[in-house]
PDB file of C-alpha atoms in Angstrom:
ATOM      1  CA  MET A   1      10.283  56.392 109.349  1.00 59.00           C
ATOM      2  CA  LEU A   2      13.492  56.463 107.345  1.00 57.00           C
ATOM      3  CA  SER A   3      13.498  55.938 103.557  1.00 68.00           C
ATOM      4  CA  LYS A   4      15.079  52.863 102.071  1.00 65.00           C
ATOM      5  CA  THR A   5      18.020  54.895 100.693  1.00 62.00           C
ATOM      6  CA  THR A   6      18.637  56.478 104.154  1.00 59.00           C
ATOM      7  CA  ARG A   7      18.534  53.002 105.800  1.00 59.00           C
ATOM      8  CA  ILE A   8      21.018  51.579 103.338  1.00 56.00           C
ATOM      9  CA  LEU A   9      23.281  54.704 103.642  1.00 50.00           C
ATOM     10  CA  LEU A  10      23.219  54.389 107.459  1.00 51.00           C
ATOM     11  CA  ALA A  11      23.928  50.636 107.221  1.00 54.00           C
ATOM     12  CA  SER A  12      26.877  51.401 104.991  1.00 54.00           C
ATOM     13  CA  ILE A  13      28.304  53.940 107.372  1.00 54.00           C
ATOM     14  CA  PHE A  14      27.733  51.627 110.304  1.00 51.00           C
ATOM     15  CA  ALA A  15      29.405  48.800 108.322  1.00 47.00           C
ATOM     16  CA  LEU A  16      32.403  51.077 107.554  1.00 45.00           C
ATOM     17  CA  PHE A  17      32.884  52.136 111.198  1.00 44.00           C
ATOM     18  CA  THR A  18      32.283  48.664 112.568  1.00 39.00           C
ATOM     19  CA  SER A  19      34.163  46.667 109.948  1.00 38.00           C
ATOM     20  CA  PHE A  20      36.698  45.503 112.500  1.00 36.00           C
ATOM     21  CA  ALA A  21      34.035  44.338 114.916  1.00 35.00           C
ATOM     22  CA  VAL A  22      32.296  42.217 112.204  1.00 38.00           C
ATOM     23  CA  GLN A  23      33.443  38.717 111.769  1.00 39.00           C
ATOM     24  CA  ALA A  24      36.433  38.339 109.400  1.00 41.00           C
ATOM     25  CA  ASP A  25      34.011  36.860 106.817  1.00 48.00           C
ATOM     26  CA  GLY A  26      31.618  39.694 107.092  1.00 64.00           C
ATOM     27  CA  ALA A  27      27.804  39.736 107.523  1.00 84.00           C
ATOM     28  CA  ILE A  28      27.124  36.872 105.166  1.00 92.00           C
ATOM     29  CA  PRO A  29      27.296  33.514 106.747  1.00 93.00           C
ATOM     30  CA  GLN A  30      29.557  30.814 105.172  1.00 94.00           C
ATOM     31  CA  ALA A  31      27.649  27.925 103.496  1.00 95.00           C
ATOM     32  CA  LYS A  32      27.977  24.690 105.571  1.00 95.00           C
ATOM     33  CA  ASN A  33      24.740  22.881 104.591  1.00 97.00           C
ATOM     34  CA  LEU A  34      22.909  23.987 101.528  1.00 97.00           C
ATOM     35  CA  GLN A  35      20.324  21.325 102.001  1.00 97.00           C
ATOM     36  CA  THR A  36      19.220  22.888 105.243  1.00 97.00           C
ATOM     37  CA  LEU A  37      19.085  26.302 103.742  1.00 97.00           C
ATOM     38  CA  GLY A  38      17.148  24.898 100.848  1.00 97.00           C
ATOM     39  CA  GLN A  39      14.524  23.451 103.184  1.00 97.00           C
ATOM     40  CA  LYS A  40      14.119  26.827 104.827  1.00 97.00           C
ATOM     41  CA  ALA A  41      13.807  28.571 101.484  1.00 97.00           C
ATOM     42  CA  LEU A  42      11.157  26.000 100.321  1.00 96.00           C
ATOM     43  CA  GLN A  43       9.176  26.549 103.563  1.00 97.00           C
ATOM     44  CA  LYS A  44       9.277  30.388 103.184  1.00 96.00           C
ATOM     45  CA  ASN A  45       9.008  30.325  99.375  1.00 96.00           C
ATOM     46  CA  ILE A  46      12.055  32.714  99.028  1.00 97.00           C
ATOM     47  CA  PRO A  47      15.231  32.392  97.025  1.00 98.00           C
ATOM     48  CA  ILE A  48      18.785  31.789  98.237  1.00 98.00           C
ATOM     49  CA  ALA A  49      21.453  34.328  97.231  1.00 97.00           C
ATOM     50  CA  ILE A  50      24.856  32.588  97.142  1.00 97.00           C
ATOM     51  CA  LEU A  51      27.923  34.783  96.980  1.00 96.00           C
ATOM     52  CA  PHE A  52      30.673  32.839  95.312  1.00 96.00           C
ATOM     53  CA  ALA A  53      33.840  34.492  96.293  1.00 94.00           C
ATOM     54  CA  SER A  54      37.507  34.021  96.994  1.00 90.00           C
ATOM     55  CA  GLN A  55      39.166  35.171 100.233  1.00 84.00           C
ATOM     56  CA  GLY A  56      42.033  37.657  99.640  1.00 85.00           C
ATOM     57  CA  LEU A  57      40.649  38.829  96.289  1.00 87.00           C
ATOM     58  CA  LYS A  58      40.266  42.563  96.435  1.00 90.00           C
ATOM     59  CA  SER A  59      37.085  42.584  94.279  1.00 91.00           C
ATOM     60  CA  THR A  60      35.499  40.143  96.772  1.00 90.00           C
ATOM     61  CA  GLN A  61      36.309  42.403  99.713  1.00 90.00           C
ATOM     62  CA  ASN A  62      35.162  45.455  97.906  1.00 91.00           C
ATOM     63  CA  LEU A  63      31.830  43.785  96.892  1.00 92.00           C
ATOM     64  CA  LYS A  64      31.215  42.703 100.474  1.00 91.00           C
ATOM     65  CA  ASP A  65      32.304  45.998 102.179  1.00 91.00           C
ATOM     66  CA  LEU A  66      30.660  48.443  99.733  1.00 90.00           C
ATOM     67  CA  ALA A  67      27.607  46.559  98.697  1.00 92.00           C
ATOM     68  CA  LEU A  68      26.657  43.188 100.175  1.00 92.00           C
ATOM     69  CA  ASP A  69      27.352  43.696 103.887  1.00 92.00           C
ATOM     70  CA  PRO A  70      25.268  46.905 104.022  1.00 91.00           C
ATOM     71  CA  ILE A  71      22.333  45.172 102.256  1.00 90.00           C
ATOM     72  CA  VAL A  72      22.499  42.337 104.799  1.00 92.00           C
ATOM     73  CA  MET A  73      23.035  44.528 107.872  1.00 90.00           C
ATOM     74  CA  SER A  74      20.173  46.795 106.854  1.00 89.00           C
ATOM     75  CA  GLY A  75      17.801  43.900 107.650  1.00 89.00           C
ATOM     76  CA  GLU A  76      15.374  45.057 104.885  1.00 90.00           C
ATOM     77  CA  LEU A  77      15.619  41.757 103.002  1.00 91.00           C
ATOM     78  CA  ASP A  78      15.588  39.386 105.934  1.00 89.00           C
ATOM     79  CA  ASP A  79      12.206  37.744 105.094  1.00 92.00           C
ATOM     80  CA  LYS A  80      12.790  37.971 101.270  1.00 95.00           C
ATOM     81  CA  VAL A  81      16.085  36.142 100.716  1.00 96.00           C
ATOM     82  CA  ILE A  82      18.430  33.834 102.458  1.00 96.00           C
ATOM     83  CA  PHE A  83      22.165  34.847 102.075  1.00 96.00           C
ATOM     84  CA  THR A  84      25.149  32.603 102.229  1.00 96.00           C
ATOM     85  CA  GLU A  85      28.705  32.575 100.902  1.00 96.00           C
ATOM     86  CA  LEU A  86      30.730  29.853  99.374  1.00 97.00           C
ATOM     87  CA  HIS A  87      34.436  29.850  98.497  1.00 95.00           C
ATOM     88  CA  PRO A  88      35.055  27.505  95.548  1.00 94.00           C
ATOM     89  CA  ASN A  89      38.895  27.983  95.706  1.00 91.00           C
ATOM     90  CA  ASP A  90      39.428  27.213  99.437  1.00 91.00           C
ATOM     91  CA  GLY A  91      39.794  23.378  99.298  1.00 90.00           C
ATOM     92  CA  ASN A  92      36.856  22.784 101.683  1.00 93.00           C
ATOM     93  CA  SER A  93      33.537  20.921 101.213  1.00 96.00           C
ATOM     94  CA  THR A  94      29.956  21.902 101.736  1.00 97.00           C
ATOM     95  CA  ILE A  95      26.708  19.691 102.081  1.00 96.00           C
ATOM     96  CA  ASP A  96      24.903  20.274  98.704  1.00 97.00           C
ATOM     97  CA  PHE A  97      21.208  20.546  98.202  1.00 97.00           C
ATOM     98  CA  TYR A  98      20.973  16.689  98.013  1.00 96.00           C
ATOM     99  CA  GLY A  99      22.729  16.192 101.314  1.00 96.00           C
ATOM    100  CA  GLU A 100      25.953  15.060  99.789  1.00 97.00           C
ATOM    101  CA  LYS A 101      29.348  16.386 100.959  1.00 97.00           C
ATOM    102  CA  THR A 102      30.650  18.227  97.836  1.00 97.00           C
ATOM    103  CA  ALA A 103      33.955  19.849  97.225  1.00 96.00           C
ATOM    104  CA  ASN A 104      33.527  23.585  96.981  1.00 96.00           C
ATOM    105  CA  SER A 105      35.443  23.597  93.683  1.00 95.00           C
ATOM    106  CA  GLU A 106      32.714  21.514  92.052  1.00 96.00           C
ATOM    107  CA  PHE A 107      30.138  24.305  92.574  1.00 96.00           C
ATOM    108  CA  LYS A 108      32.024  26.369  89.985  1.00 93.00           C
ATOM    109  CA  GLN A 109      31.157  23.662  87.415  1.00 94.00           C
ATOM    110  CA  ILE A 110      27.677  22.995  88.747  1.00 95.00           C
ATOM    111  CA  TYR A 111      26.668  26.673  88.230  1.00 96.00           C
ATOM    112  CA  ASN A 112      29.035  27.237  85.219  1.00 95.00           C
ATOM    113  CA  LEU A 113      30.903  30.049  86.951  1.00 93.00           C
ATOM    114  CA  THR A 114      33.672  31.697  85.051  1.00 91.00           C
ATOM    115  CA  SER A 115      34.521  34.619  87.332  1.00 91.00           C
ATOM    116  CA  LEU A 116      34.491  35.543  90.997  1.00 93.00           C
ATOM    117  CA  PRO A 117      32.911  37.171  92.895  1.00 95.00           C
ATOM    118  CA  VAL A 118      29.361  36.564  91.699  1.00 96.00           C
ATOM    119  CA  VAL A 119      26.047  36.286  93.360  1.00 97.00           C
ATOM    120  CA  ILE A 120      23.599  33.626  92.024  1.00 97.00           C
ATOM    121  CA  PHE A 121      19.954  33.210  93.107  1.00 98.00           C
ATOM    122  CA  VAL A 122      18.699  29.541  93.513  1.00 98.00           C
ATOM    123  CA  ASN A 123      15.552  28.009  94.721  1.00 97.00           C
ATOM    124  CA  GLY A 124      15.342  25.535  97.607  1.00 96.00           C
ATOM    125  CA  GLU A 125      16.366  22.689  95.308  1.00 97.00           C
ATOM    126  CA  GLY A 126      19.563  24.490  94.173  1.00 97.00           C
ATOM    127  CA  ASP A 127      18.321  25.439  90.714  1.00 97.00           C
ATOM    128  CA  GLN A 128      19.472  28.808  89.447  1.00 97.00           C
ATOM    129  CA  ILE A 129      16.438  31.044  89.042  1.00 97.00           C
ATOM    130  CA  ALA A 130      17.845  34.458  87.905  1.00 96.00           C
ATOM    131  CA  PRO A 131      20.899  35.488  85.945  1.00 95.00           C
ATOM    132  CA  PRO A 132      24.154  35.789  87.859  1.00 95.00           C
ATOM    133  CA  LEU A 133      24.913  39.213  89.384  1.00 94.00           C
ATOM    134  CA  LEU A 134      28.577  40.249  88.897  1.00 90.00           C
ATOM    135  CA  SER A 135      30.552  42.655  91.087  1.00 83.00           C
ATOM    136  CA  GLY A 136      31.088  46.246  90.243  1.00 78.00           C
ATOM    137  CA  ALA A 137      28.981  49.438  90.099  1.00 82.00           C
ATOM    138  CA  TYR A 138      28.840  49.447  93.897  1.00 85.00           C
ATOM    139  CA  ASP A 139      26.725  52.665  93.972  1.00 87.00           C
ATOM    140  CA  PHE A 140      24.001  50.917  92.038  1.00 91.00           C
ATOM    141  CA  TYR A 141      24.545  47.330  93.348  1.00 92.00           C
ATOM    142  CA  TYR A 142      21.525  47.474  95.678  1.00 93.00           C
ATOM    143  CA  HIS A 143      19.268  48.401  92.760  1.00 93.00           C
ATOM    144  CA  TYR A 144      20.619  45.502  90.589  1.00 94.00           C
ATOM    145  CA  PHE A 145      20.388  43.181  93.502  1.00 95.00           C
ATOM    146  CA  LYS A 146      16.683  44.031  94.110  1.00 95.00           C
ATOM    147  CA  GLN A 147      15.979  43.552  90.312  1.00 95.00           C
ATOM    148  CA  HIS A 148      17.582  40.135  90.339  1.00 96.00           C
ATOM    149  CA  LEU A 149      15.817  39.208  93.605  1.00 96.00           C
ATOM    150  CA  GLU A 150      12.458  40.207  92.091  1.00 96.00           C
ATOM    151  CA  GLN A 151      13.122  38.135  88.993  1.00 96.00           C
ATOM    152  CA  ALA A 152      14.097  35.159  91.206  1.00 96.00           C
ATOM    153  CA  GLN A 153      10.888  35.479  93.343  1.00 96.00           C
ATOM    154  CA  LYS A 154       8.781  35.744  90.185  1.00 96.00           C
ATOM    155  CA  GLN A 155      10.369  32.549  88.972  1.00 93.00           C
ATOM    156  CA  LEU A 156       9.645  30.877  92.258  1.00 92.00           C
ATOM    157  CA  ASP A 157       6.026  32.019  92.239  1.00 92.00           C
ATOM    158  CA  SER A 158       5.572  30.511  88.749  1.00 90.00           C
ATOM    159  CA  GLN A 159       6.927  27.155  89.656  1.00 77.00           C
TER     160      GLN A 159
END
């Protein structure tokens, strides 16, 4: 049995060598219908981690390549969190948690986002349940991600 650190390291190496084989958007699926994701999260009593990012932004690509894609590809958190990605600056729309088609740019205001990229944790109804997790410190990002995830799960369990 491999340790968690070894699995994350192997997933990182795998992600590095297979980065051209992974979809252009990476391992995290693009948000299309948050209401559907919310229903799944409510059924499983797990949070949703939404990466708010901007395509073409170097810090977004670094965060995905060096931290988030390896976390997702390791599979370790598959039953603990639902991952999705939303681009507030792309001019597109997404179905929100109420089933309404909402411009992606509006999500920046809804969640009071001032910088990108950022990961927020929400419950199945779209309420933020942990502080935002900013990009940076990629060597320690998994640790910080797990801390925020634990905080989000505690919030869910107390609701």
